[in-house]
Coordinates of N, CA and C in Angstrom, one line a residue:
M1 N 9.9 4.5 -3.7 CA 10.7 3.8 -2.9 C 10.1 1.9 -4.1
D2 N 11.4 1.5 -3.4 CA 11.2 0.1 -3.9 C 11.0 -1.1 -3.1
L3 N 9.7 -1.5 -3.0 CA 8.6 -1.8 -3.3 C 9.5 -2.8 -2.3
R4 N 10.7 -4.1 -2.8 CA 11.2 -4.9 -2.7 C 11.9 -5.3 -1.3
L5 N 11.9 -3.8 -0.6 CA 12.4 -3.4 1.0 C 11.3 -4.3 1.8
C6 N 10.0 -4.6 1.8 CA 9.0 -4.8 2.3 C 9.5 -6.4 1.8
Y7 N 9.5 -7.4 2.7 CA 9.3 -8.3 2.8 C 8.5 -9.2 2.6
L8 N 7.2 -8.6 2.1 CA 6.0 -9.4 1.7 C 6.4 -9.5 0.2
F9 N 6.7 -8.7 -0.3 CA 8.0 -8.2 -1.5 C 8.7 -8.8 -2.9
N10 N 8.8 -9.7 -1.1 CA 10.8 -10.4 -2.2 C 10.6 -11.5 -2.7
G11 N 11.0 -11.1 -4.4 CA 10.5 -12.3 -5.3 C 10.1 -12.4 -6.1
L12 N 9.2 -11.0 -6.0 CA 8.3 -10.6 -7.0 C 9.3 -10.4 -8.6
A13 N 8.6 -10.7 -9.5 CA 9.3 -10.4 -10.5 C 8.9 -8.2 -11.4
E14 N 9.9 -7.7 -11.4 CA 9.7 -6.6 -11.9 C 8.2 -5.5 -12.5
E15 N 7.3 -6.5 -13.4 CA 5.6 -6.1 -13.9 C 5.4 -6.7 -13.1
Q16 N 4.9 -7.8 -12.0 CA 4.6 -7.9 -10.9 C 4.7 -6.6 -9.0
L17 N 6.2 -6.3 -9.4 CA 5.6 -4.9 -8.5 C 5.1 -3.7 -9.3
N18 N 5.4 -3.4 -10.4 CA 5.1 -2.6 -11.0 C 3.4 -2.9 -10.8
R19 N 3.1 -3.8 -11.0 CA 1.3 -4.0 -10.6 C 1.1 -3.6 -9.5
I20 N 1.5 -4.2 -8.2 CA 1.6 -3.4 -7.1 C 2.0 -1.8 -7.0
F21 N 2.6 -1.6 -7.5 CA 3.2 0.0 -7.6 C 1.9 0.7 -7.6
S22 N 1.8 0.5 -9.0 CA 0.6 1.6 -9.7 C -0.7 1.5 -8.5
T23 N -0.7 0.9 -7.4 CA -2.3 0.8 -6.8 C -2.0 2.3 -5.6
V24 N 0.0 2.1 -5.3 CA -0.1 2.6 -4.0 C -0.3 4.4 -4.5
R25 N -0.9 4.7 -2.7 CA -0.6 5.9 -2.4 C -0.2 6.7 -0.8
E26 N 0.9 7.4 -1.4 CA 1.8 7.6 -0.4 C 1.2 9.0 0.8
V27 N 1.0 8.2 2.1 CA 0.3 8.6 3.1 C 1.1 9.6 3.7
S28 N 0.9 10.9 4.3 CA 1.7 11.7 5.4 C 1.3 11.2 6.8
M29 N 1.9 11.0 7.9 CA 1.6 11.4 9.3 C 2.4 11.6 9.9
V30 N 1.8 12.1 11.4 CA 2.9 13.4 12.4 C 2.8 12.1 13.5
K31 N 3.4 12.5 14.1 CA 3.3 12.0 15.7 C 2.7 11.8 16.7
D32 N 2.4 11.1 17.5 CA 0.8 10.9 18.3 C -0.2 10.8 17.1
E33 N -0.5 10.8 15.8 CA -2.1 10.8 15.4 C -1.8 9.2 15.3
L34 N -3.0 8.7 15.4 CA -3.9 6.8 15.8 C -3.9 6.9 14.0
L35 N -2.6 5.6 13.4 CA -3.3 5.8 11.8 C -4.3 4.8 12.0
F36 N -4.8 3.5 13.0 CA -5.7 2.5 12.9 C -5.7 1.9 14.2
T37 N -6.7 1.1 14.8 CA -7.2 0.3 15.4 C -7.2 -0.7 15.7
G38 N -6.7 -1.8 16.7 CA -6.8 -3.2 16.4 C -9.1 -3.6 16.6
G39 N -8.9 -4.8 15.8 CA -10.4 -5.0 15.9 C -11.1 -4.2 14.2
D40 N -10.9 -3.2 13.8 CA -11.3 -1.7 12.9 C -11.1 -2.9 11.4
Q41 N -11.6 -2.7 10.4 CA -11.7 -3.1 9.3 C -10.4 -2.6 9.0
A42 N -9.4 -4.0 8.1 CA -8.5 -3.7 7.5 C -8.5 -3.4 6.3
L43 N -8.1 -1.9 6.3 CA -8.9 -1.4 4.6 C -7.5 -1.5 3.8
G44 N -6.2 -1.4 4.5 CA -5.1 -1.9 3.6 C -3.7 -2.3 4.2
L45 N -2.6 -2.4 3.3 CA -1.3 -2.4 4.0 C -0.6 -1.3 3.6
H46 N 0.1 -1.4 5.0 CA 1.2 0.2 4.7 C 2.7 -0.4 4.9
V47 N 3.0 -0.1 4.1 CA 5.1 -0.1 4.1 C 5.3 1.8 4.6
L48 N 6.4 1.3 5.7 CA 6.7 2.7 6.1 C 7.5 2.6 5.2
K49 N 8.0 4.0 4.6 CA 9.1 4.9 4.1 C 9.9 5.5 4.8
D50 N 9.1 6.3 5.2 CA 9.8 7.2 6.7 C 9.4 7.4 7.8
G51 N 10.1 7.9 9.1 CA 9.7 8.6 10.3 C 9.6 6.8 11.2
A52 N 8.6 6.9 11.8 CA 8.3 5.4 12.7 C 7.2 5.3 13.5
V53 N 6.6 4.4 13.8 CA 5.3 3.7 13.9 C 5.5 2.9 14.5
E54 N 4.5 3.3 16.2 CA 4.5 2.0 16.9 C 3.6 1.3 17.0
L55 N 3.9 -0.2 16.9 CA 2.5 -1.4 16.9 C 2.0 -1.5 18.2
M56 N 0.0 -1.5 18.2 CA 0.8 -2.0 20.4 C -0.4 -2.9 20.5
M57 N -1.2 -3.5 21.7 CA -2.5 -4.3 21.4 C -3.2 -3.3 23.1
K58 N -4.5 -3.2 22.7 CA -5.1 -2.7 24.2 C -5.7 -4.4 25.1
T59 N -5.2 -4.2 26.2 CA -6.1 -5.1 26.9 C -7.6 -4.8 27.1
E60 N -8.2 -5.7 27.8 CA -9.5 -5.6 27.6 C -10.1 -4.5 28.9
N61 N -8.3 -4.0 29.8 CA -8.7 -2.4 30.6 C -8.2 -1.0 30.4
E62 N -8.4 -1.7 28.2 CA -7.5 -0.6 28.0 C -6.2 0.2 28.3
L63 N -5.5 -0.7 28.7 CA -4.1 -0.6 28.6 C -3.5 -0.7 27.3
E64 N -2.8 -0.1 27.2 CA -2.3 -0.5 25.5 C -0.4 -1.2 26.2
I65 N -0.2 -2.2 25.8 CA 0.6 -2.7 25.3 C 1.7 -2.3 24.2
P66 N 3.0 -2.2 24.3 CA 3.9 -1.9 23.1 C 4.6 -3.0 22.8
I67 N 4.1 -3.5 21.2 CA 4.9 -4.9 20.4 C 5.9 -4.1 19.8
A68 N 6.0 -3.0 18.9 CA 7.2 -3.0 17.5 C 7.0 -1.5 17.7
I69 N 8.3 -0.9 17.2 CA 8.8 0.1 16.8 C 8.9 -0.3 15.4
L70 N 8.5 1.0 14.4 CA 9.3 0.1 12.9 C 9.7 1.9 12.8
R71 N 11.1 1.4 12.4 CA 11.7 2.9 12.2 C 12.5 2.8 10.4
E72 N 12.4 1.3 10.2 CA 12.7 1.1 8.5 C 11.9 1.0 7.6
P73 N 12.6 1.7 6.8 CA 11.8 2.0 5.3 C 12.0 -0.4 4.5
G74 N 10.7 0.3 4.8 CA 10.6 -1.0 3.3 C 9.3 -1.7 4.4
E75 N 9.2 -1.8 6.0 CA 8.9 -2.3 6.9 C 7.2 -2.5 6.7
C76 N 6.8 -2.5 7.1 CA 4.8 -3.6 6.9 C 4.2 -3.4 8.1
F77 N 3.4 -2.7 8.2 CA 2.4 -3.1 9.0 C 1.3 -2.9 8.6
G78 N -0.1 -3.4 9.5 CA -1.6 -3.6 8.7 C -1.8 -4.7 7.5
T79 N -0.6 -6.0 8.0 CA -0.4 -6.9 7.3 C -1.9 -7.5 7.8
S80 N -2.7 -7.5 7.9 CA -4.3 -8.1 8.4 C -5.1 -8.0 7.0
A81 N -4.4 -6.9 6.3 CA -5.3 -6.7 4.3 C -4.8 -7.5 3.5
I82 N -3.8 -8.5 3.6 CA -3.9 -9.1 3.0 C -4.1 -10.7 2.8
M83 N -5.0 -10.8 4.6 CA -5.9 -11.8 4.5 C -7.9 -11.1 3.9
P84 N -8.2 -12.2 3.7 CA -9.6 -11.3 2.9 C -10.7 -11.6 4.2
D85 N -11.5 -10.0 4.6 CA -12.3 -9.9 6.2 C -11.5 -10.3 7.6
D86 N -10.5 -10.3 7.3 CA -9.6 -10.1 8.7 C -9.6 -8.5 9.1
P87 N -9.6 -8.2 10.3 CA -9.6 -7.0 11.0 C -8.5 -6.5 11.5
Y88 N -8.1 -5.7 11.8 CA -6.7 -5.2 11.9 C -6.5 -6.1 13.6
S89 N -5.2 -6.2 13.3 CA -4.6 -6.9 15.0 C -4.4 -6.3 16.0
L90 N -3.3 -5.6 15.3 CA -3.0 -4.3 16.1 C -3.2 -2.8 15.6
S91 N -2.9 -2.6 16.6 CA -3.5 -0.5 16.7 C -2.5 -0.3 16.6
S92 N -2.0 0.9 15.6 CA -1.0 1.9 15.4 C -0.8 3.0 15.3
R93 N 0.2 3.6 16.0 CA 0.7 5.2 15.5 C 1.6 5.9 15.3
C94 N 1.7 6.7 15.3 CA 2.5 7.5 14.7 C 3.5 8.0 15.6
V95 N 5.1 7.7 15.8 CA 6.4 8.4 17.0 C 6.8 9.4 16.3
R96 N 7.8 9.1 15.0 CA 7.8 10.2 14.7 C 7.9 10.6 12.7
D97 N 6.9 11.8 12.7 CA 6.8 12.1 11.6 C 7.5 11.7 10.5
G98 N 6.6 11.5 9.1 CA 7.2 10.6 8.3 C 5.8 10.6 7.0
N99 N 6.3 9.4 6.3 CA 5.4 8.7 5.2 C 5.2 7.3 5.3
F100 N 4.5 6.8 4.4 CA 4.2 5.5 4.2 C 3.1 5.8 3.0
L101 N 3.5 4.0 2.4 CA 2.8 3.4 1.0 C 1.3 2.7 1.7
F102 N 0.5 3.1 0.8 CA -1.1 2.5 1.5 C -1.1 2.1 0.5
I103 N -1.7 0.7 0.4 CA -1.9 -0.2 -0.9 C -3.2 -0.9 -0.4
D104 N -4.6 -0.4 -0.9 CA -5.9 -0.1 -0.9 C -6.1 -2.3 -0.7
R105 N -6.4 -2.5 0.1 CA -6.7 -4.3 0.1 C -7.4 -5.1 -1.0
S106 N -8.5 -4.3 -1.2 CA -9.5 -5.1 -2.5 C -8.6 -4.1 -4.4
L107 N -8.0 -3.2 -4.2 CA -7.5 -3.2 -5.6 C -5.8 -4.7 -5.3
L108 N -5.2 -4.4 -4.0 CA -4.0 -6.1 -3.7 C -5.2 -7.6 -3.9
H109 N -6.1 -7.5 -3.6 CA -6.7 -9.1 -3.5 C -7.1 -8.7 -4.9
R110 N -7.6 -8.2 -6.2 CA -7.5 -8.1 -7.5 C -7.1 -8.5 -7.5
I111 N -5.2 -7.6 -7.6 CA -4.3 -8.3 -8.1 C -4.0 -9.4 -8.2
I112 N -4.2 -10.3 -7.0 CA -3.0 -10.7 -6.2 C -4.4 -12.3 -7.5
S113 N -6.3 -12.0 -6.9 CA -6.5 -12.9 -7.6 C -6.8 -12.8 -9.7
E114 N -6.0 -11.6 -9.8 CA -5.8 -12.5 -11.7 C -4.0 -12.6 -11.9
D115 N -2.8 -12.5 -10.6 CA -2.3 -13.2 -10.9 C -2.0 -13.9 -9.2
R116 N -1.9 -15.1 -9.5 CA -2.0 -15.9 -8.2 C -0.4 -16.7 -8.6
D117 N 0.5 -16.7 -9.2 CA 1.8 -16.8 -8.5 C 2.4 -15.7 -7.1
L118 N 1.7 -14.8 -8.5 CA 1.9 -13.5 -7.0 C 1.6 -13.8 -5.5
G119 N 0.2 -13.9 -5.9 CA -0.5 -14.5 -4.0 C -0.1 -14.9 -4.1
C120 N 0.3 -16.6 -4.5 CA 1.5 -17.5 -3.5 C 2.8 -16.6 -3.0
I121 N 3.6 -15.9 -4.1 CA 5.1 -15.5 -2.8 C 5.0 -15.0 -1.7
V122 N 3.3 -14.2 -2.0 CA 3.5 -12.7 -0.7 C 2.9 -13.6 0.2
M123 N 1.8 -14.5 -0.2 CA 1.3 -15.6 1.2 C 2.3 -16.5 1.5
T124 N 3.8 -16.6 0.6 CA 4.6 -17.6 1.6 C 5.8 -16.8 2.2
N125 N 5.8 -15.7 1.7 CA 6.8 -14.7 2.4 C 6.3 -14.5 4.1
A126 N 4.2 -14.3 3.8 CA 4.1 -13.8 4.7 C 4.1 -14.5 5.4
A127 N 3.9 -16.4 5.2 CA 3.9 -17.3 6.5 C 6.0 -17.6 7.0
G128 N 6.1 -17.4 6.2 CA 7.7 -17.2 6.7 C 7.8 -16.2 8.0
F129 N 7.6 -15.1 7.9 CA 8.2 -13.9 8.5 C 6.5 -13.9 9.5
F130 N 5.5 -15.2 9.8 CA 4.7 -14.5 10.9 C 5.2 -16.4 11.4
L131 N 5.9 -17.5 11.1 CA 6.3 -18.5 11.7 C 8.1 -17.9 12.8
N132 N 8.6 -17.4 11.6 CA 10.0 -16.8 12.8 C 9.5 -15.7 14.0
R133 N 8.5 -15.1 13.6 CA 7.8 -14.5 14.7 C 7.4 -15.3 16.2
L134 N 6.2 -16.0 15.3 CA 6.1 -17.2 16.0 C 7.4 -18.2 17.3
N135 N 8.4 -18.5 16.4 CA 9.8 -19.5 17.6 C 9.9 -17.8 18.1
Q136 N 10.2 -16.7 18.0 CA 10.9 -16.1 18.7 C 9.9 -15.9 20.1
A137 N 8.7 -15.3 19.6 CA 8.0 -15.4 21.1 C 8.3 -16.4 21.8
R138 N 8.1 -17.5 21.1 CA 8.3 -19.5 21.9 C 9.5 -19.5 23.0
Q139 N 10.6 -18.1 22.8 CA 12.1 -18.0 22.4 C 11.9 -17.5 23.8
E140 N 11.3 -16.1 24.3 CA 10.9 -15.0 24.9 C 10.4 -16.0 26.2
L141 N 9.3 -16.3 25.8 CA 8.4 -17.9 26.6 C 9.2 -18.7 27.1
R142 N 10.6 -18.9 26.8 CA 11.1 -20.0 27.4 C 11.9 -18.8 28.7
I143 N 12.7 -17.8 27.8 CA 13.0 -17.5 28.8 C 12.5 -16.6 30.2
H144 N 11.3 -15.9 30.1 CA 10.2 -15.9 31.4 C 9.6 -16.8 31.5
F145 N 9.6 -18.1 31.1 CA 9.3 -18.6 32.3 C 10.8 -19.4 33.2
A146 N 11.5 -19.6 32.5 CA 12.9 -19.9 33.0 C 13.3 -18.5 34.4
T147 N 13.2 -17.8 34.1 CA 13.2 -16.9 35.0 C 12.5 -16.6 36.2
L148 N 10.9 -16.7 36.2 CA 10.3 -16.8 36.4 C 10.0 -18.5 37.6
F149 N 10.8 -19.8 37.0 CA 10.1 -20.4 38.3 C 11.9 -20.7 38.8
K150 N 12.9 -20.0 38.7 CA 14.1 -19.8 38.5 C 13.9 -18.7 40.0
S151 N 13.3 -17.9 40.3 CA 13.1 -17.0 41.6 C 12.3 -17.7 42.5
F152 N 11.2 -18.3 42.0 CA 10.3 -18.9 42.6 C 10.9 -20.2 43.2
Y153 N 12.0 -20.4 43.2 CA 12.2 -21.9 43.6 C 14.1 -21.4 44.7
L154 N 14.4 -20.4 44.9 CA 15.0 -19.4 45.4 C 14.9 -19.4 47.1

């Protein structure tokens, strides 16, 4: 699988992609398998090869709230692993049998420390992605609040 399908690796040179790919381990997953839990130490970055993965968060009373379902090759999850010492912020569960590429956190950080340009590209891509998600969340809140206030005043 071409790692360029993962937004984090857009703009990397072939040699940089090869360095990352040399650390990749392909992992199989089965439906209903919990891949990791929010709050656990982030062990690595996951890049979907095939299948489907649901991302969710748990509320204080253990209710699981679905956040997204990843279905496209190259979609990544466990992105907390690109940050030093951050735990996984969400939980992930396989919802359709498949495979993902696993990039060990310590190996990824070693590559980034040896190639600062690579690290800058990865972090710039991550910042752009998360800024876009933040803007989407803001738009959704605007819509929800407008609907709420409209029904409140009717």
